[in-house]
PDB file of C-alpha atoms in Angstrom:
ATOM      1  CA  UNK A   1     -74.876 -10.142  82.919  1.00  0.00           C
ATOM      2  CA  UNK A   2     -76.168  -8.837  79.346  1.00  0.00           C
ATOM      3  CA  UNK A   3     -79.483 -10.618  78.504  1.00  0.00           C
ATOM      4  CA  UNK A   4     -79.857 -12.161  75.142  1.00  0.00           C
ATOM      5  CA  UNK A   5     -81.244  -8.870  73.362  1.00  0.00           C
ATOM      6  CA  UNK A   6     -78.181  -6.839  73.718  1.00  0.00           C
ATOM      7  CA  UNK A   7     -75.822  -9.399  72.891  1.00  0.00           C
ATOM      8  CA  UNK A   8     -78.535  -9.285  69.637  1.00  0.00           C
ATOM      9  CA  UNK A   9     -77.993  -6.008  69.342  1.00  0.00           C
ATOM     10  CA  UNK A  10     -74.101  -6.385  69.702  1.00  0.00           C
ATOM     11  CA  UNK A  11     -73.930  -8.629  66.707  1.00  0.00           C
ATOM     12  CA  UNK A  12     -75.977  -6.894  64.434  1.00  0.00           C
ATOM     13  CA  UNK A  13     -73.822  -3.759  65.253  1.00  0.00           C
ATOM     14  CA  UNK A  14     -70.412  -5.301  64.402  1.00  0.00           C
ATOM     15  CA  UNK A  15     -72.067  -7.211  61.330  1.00  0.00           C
ATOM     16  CA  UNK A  16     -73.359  -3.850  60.101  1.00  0.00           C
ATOM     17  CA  UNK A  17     -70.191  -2.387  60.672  1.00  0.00           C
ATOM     18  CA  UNK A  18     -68.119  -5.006  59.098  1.00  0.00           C
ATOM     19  CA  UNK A  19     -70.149  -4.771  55.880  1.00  0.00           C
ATOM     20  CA  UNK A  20     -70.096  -0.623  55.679  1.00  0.00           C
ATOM     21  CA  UNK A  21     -65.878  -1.262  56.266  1.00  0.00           C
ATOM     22  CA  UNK A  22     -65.942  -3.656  53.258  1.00  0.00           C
ATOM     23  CA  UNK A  23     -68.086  -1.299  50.887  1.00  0.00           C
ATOM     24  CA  UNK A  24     -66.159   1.598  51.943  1.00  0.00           C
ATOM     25  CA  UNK A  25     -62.697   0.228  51.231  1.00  0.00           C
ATOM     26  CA  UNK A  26     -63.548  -0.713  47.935  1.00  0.00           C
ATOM     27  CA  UNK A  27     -64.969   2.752  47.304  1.00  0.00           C
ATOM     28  CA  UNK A  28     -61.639   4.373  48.664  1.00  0.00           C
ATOM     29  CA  UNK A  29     -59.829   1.328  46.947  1.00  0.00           C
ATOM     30  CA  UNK A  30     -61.608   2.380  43.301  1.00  0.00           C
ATOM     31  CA  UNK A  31     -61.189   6.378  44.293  1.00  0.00           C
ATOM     32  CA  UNK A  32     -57.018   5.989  45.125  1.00  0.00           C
ATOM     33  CA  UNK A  33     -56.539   4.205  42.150  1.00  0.00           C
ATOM     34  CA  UNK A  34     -55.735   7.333  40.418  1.00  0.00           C
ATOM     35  CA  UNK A  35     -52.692   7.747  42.545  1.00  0.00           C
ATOM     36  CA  UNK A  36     -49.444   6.972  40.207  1.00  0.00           C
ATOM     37  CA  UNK A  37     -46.987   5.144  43.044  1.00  0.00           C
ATOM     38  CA  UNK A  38     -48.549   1.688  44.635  1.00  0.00           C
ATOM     39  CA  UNK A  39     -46.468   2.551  47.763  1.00  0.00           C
ATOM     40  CA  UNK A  40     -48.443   5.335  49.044  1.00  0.00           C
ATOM     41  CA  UNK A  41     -51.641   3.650  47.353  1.00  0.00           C
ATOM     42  CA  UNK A  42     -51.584   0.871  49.930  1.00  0.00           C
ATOM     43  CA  UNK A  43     -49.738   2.840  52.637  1.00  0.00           C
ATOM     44  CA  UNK A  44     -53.759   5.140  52.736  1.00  0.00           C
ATOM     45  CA  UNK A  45     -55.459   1.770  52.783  1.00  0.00           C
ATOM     46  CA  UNK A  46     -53.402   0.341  55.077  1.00  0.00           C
ATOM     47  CA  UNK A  47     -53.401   3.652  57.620  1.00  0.00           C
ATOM     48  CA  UNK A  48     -57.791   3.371  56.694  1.00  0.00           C
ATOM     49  CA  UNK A  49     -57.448  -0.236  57.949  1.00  0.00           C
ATOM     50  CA  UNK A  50     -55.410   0.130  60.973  1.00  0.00           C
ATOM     51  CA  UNK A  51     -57.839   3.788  62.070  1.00  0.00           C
ATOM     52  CA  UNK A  52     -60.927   2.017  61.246  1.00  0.00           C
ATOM     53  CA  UNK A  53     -60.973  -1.571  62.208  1.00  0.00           C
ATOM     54  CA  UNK A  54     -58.863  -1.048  65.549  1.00  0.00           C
ATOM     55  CA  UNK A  55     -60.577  -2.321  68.819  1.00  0.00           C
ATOM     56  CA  UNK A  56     -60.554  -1.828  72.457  1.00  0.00           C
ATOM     57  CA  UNK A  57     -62.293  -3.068  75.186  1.00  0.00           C
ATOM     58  CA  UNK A  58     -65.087  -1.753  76.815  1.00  0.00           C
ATOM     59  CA  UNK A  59     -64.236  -0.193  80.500  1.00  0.00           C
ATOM     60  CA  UNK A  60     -68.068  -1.629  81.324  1.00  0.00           C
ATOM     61  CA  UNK A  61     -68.710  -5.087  79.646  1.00  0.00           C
ATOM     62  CA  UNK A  62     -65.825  -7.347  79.475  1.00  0.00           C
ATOM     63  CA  UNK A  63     -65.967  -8.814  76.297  1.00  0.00           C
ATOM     64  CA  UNK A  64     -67.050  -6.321  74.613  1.00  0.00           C
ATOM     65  CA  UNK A  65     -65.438  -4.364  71.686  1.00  0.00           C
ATOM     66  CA  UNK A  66     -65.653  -0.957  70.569  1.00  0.00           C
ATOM     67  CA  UNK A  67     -64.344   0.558  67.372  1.00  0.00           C
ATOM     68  CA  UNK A  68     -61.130   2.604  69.229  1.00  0.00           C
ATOM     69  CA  UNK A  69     -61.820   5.798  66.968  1.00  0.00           C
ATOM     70  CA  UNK A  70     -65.049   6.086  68.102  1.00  0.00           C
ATOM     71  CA  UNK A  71     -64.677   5.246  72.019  1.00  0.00           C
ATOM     72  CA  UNK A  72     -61.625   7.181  71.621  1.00  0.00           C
ATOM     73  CA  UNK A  73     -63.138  10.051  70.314  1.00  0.00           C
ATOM     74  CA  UNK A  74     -66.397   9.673  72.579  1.00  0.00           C
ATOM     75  CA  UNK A  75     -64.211  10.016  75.540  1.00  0.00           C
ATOM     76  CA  UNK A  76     -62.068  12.860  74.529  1.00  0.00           C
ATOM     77  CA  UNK A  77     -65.320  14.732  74.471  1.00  0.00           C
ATOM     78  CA  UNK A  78     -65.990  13.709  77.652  1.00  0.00           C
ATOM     79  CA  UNK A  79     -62.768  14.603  79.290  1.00  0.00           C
ATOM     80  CA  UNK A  80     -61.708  11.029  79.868  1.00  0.00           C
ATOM     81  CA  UNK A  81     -58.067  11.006  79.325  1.00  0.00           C
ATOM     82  CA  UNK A  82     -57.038   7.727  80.607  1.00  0.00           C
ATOM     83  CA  UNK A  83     -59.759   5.727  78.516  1.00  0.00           C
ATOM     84  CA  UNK A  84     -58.791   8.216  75.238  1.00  0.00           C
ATOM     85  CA  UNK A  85     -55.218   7.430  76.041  1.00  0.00           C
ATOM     86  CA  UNK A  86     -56.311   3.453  76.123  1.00  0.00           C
ATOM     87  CA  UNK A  87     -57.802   4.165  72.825  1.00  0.00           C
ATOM     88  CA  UNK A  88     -54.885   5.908  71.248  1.00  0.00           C
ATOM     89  CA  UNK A  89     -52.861   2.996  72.739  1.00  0.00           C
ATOM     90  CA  UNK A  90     -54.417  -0.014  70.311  1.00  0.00           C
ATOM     91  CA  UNK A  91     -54.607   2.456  67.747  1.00  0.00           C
ATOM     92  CA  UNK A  92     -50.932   2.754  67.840  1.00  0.00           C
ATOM     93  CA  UNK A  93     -50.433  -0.800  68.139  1.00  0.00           C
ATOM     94  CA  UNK A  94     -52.780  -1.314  65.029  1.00  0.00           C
ATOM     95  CA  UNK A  95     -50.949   1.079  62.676  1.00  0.00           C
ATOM     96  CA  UNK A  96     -47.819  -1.023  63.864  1.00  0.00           C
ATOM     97  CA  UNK A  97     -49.029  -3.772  63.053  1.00  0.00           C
ATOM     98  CA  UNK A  98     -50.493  -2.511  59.771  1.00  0.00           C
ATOM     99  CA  UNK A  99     -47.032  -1.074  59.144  1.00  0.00           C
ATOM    100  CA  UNK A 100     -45.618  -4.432  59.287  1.00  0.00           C
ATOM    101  CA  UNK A 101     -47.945  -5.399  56.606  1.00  0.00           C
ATOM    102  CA  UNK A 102     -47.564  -2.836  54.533  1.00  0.00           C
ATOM    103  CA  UNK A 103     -43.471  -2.697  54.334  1.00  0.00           C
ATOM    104  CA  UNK A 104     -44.106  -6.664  53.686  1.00  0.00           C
ATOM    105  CA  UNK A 105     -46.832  -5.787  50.906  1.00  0.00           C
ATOM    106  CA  UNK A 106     -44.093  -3.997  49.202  1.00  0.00           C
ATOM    107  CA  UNK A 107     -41.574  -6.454  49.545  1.00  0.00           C
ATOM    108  CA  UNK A 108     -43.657  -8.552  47.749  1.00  0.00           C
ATOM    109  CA  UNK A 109     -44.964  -6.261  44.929  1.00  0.00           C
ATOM    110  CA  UNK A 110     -41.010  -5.624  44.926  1.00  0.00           C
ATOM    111  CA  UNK A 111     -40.166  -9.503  44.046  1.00  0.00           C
ATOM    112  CA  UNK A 112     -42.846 -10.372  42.199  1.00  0.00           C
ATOM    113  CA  UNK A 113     -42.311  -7.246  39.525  1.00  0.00           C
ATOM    114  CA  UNK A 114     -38.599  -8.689  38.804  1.00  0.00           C
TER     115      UNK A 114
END
């Protein structure tokens, strides 16, 4: 059982982390808008989205998330290739996913420029 100062520390972690996403999107957001075509505009958010905000489980809390690039990354140092393979897993399903939005983002710019 986690006592009441981890879970604490848990919070604060993800509420940190949530706010550095947000400023940093808008930063790449402001710096991409240079780009001429919308399509590959969004397609670099969307693929900055999908790597960055992508979770998995940890193997030794249930309930507990972990950004999948880092614990991905953490345990391809360590020569964990089953838990990196986990990692690369929900990564892949997030860029699907995030794919799915994307092709439906442009859809939508598509209809709404006619």
């Amino acid at each position: 059982m986690i006592d009441t100062d981890a879970q604490t520390a848990y919070g604060i972690f993800w509420a940190a982390y949530a706010i550095a996403f947000v400023v940093f999107f808008y930063m790449m957001k402001k710096l991409f808008r240079f780009l001429p075509v919308y399509g590959f505009r969004t397609l670099l958010l969307a693929a900055l989205v999908a790597l960055l905000l992508t979770p998995v489980e940890s193997p030794e809390q249930a309930g507990w998330w972990i950004p999948a690039w880092l614990f991905g990354g953490y345990e391809l140092i360590l020569g964990d290739a089953d838990a990196a393979g986990r990692a690369l897993f929900n990564l892949a399903i997030g860029g699907l996913v995030m794919l799915l939005v994307w092709i439906l983002d442009l859809v939508r710019y598509r209809l709404s420029r006619r």
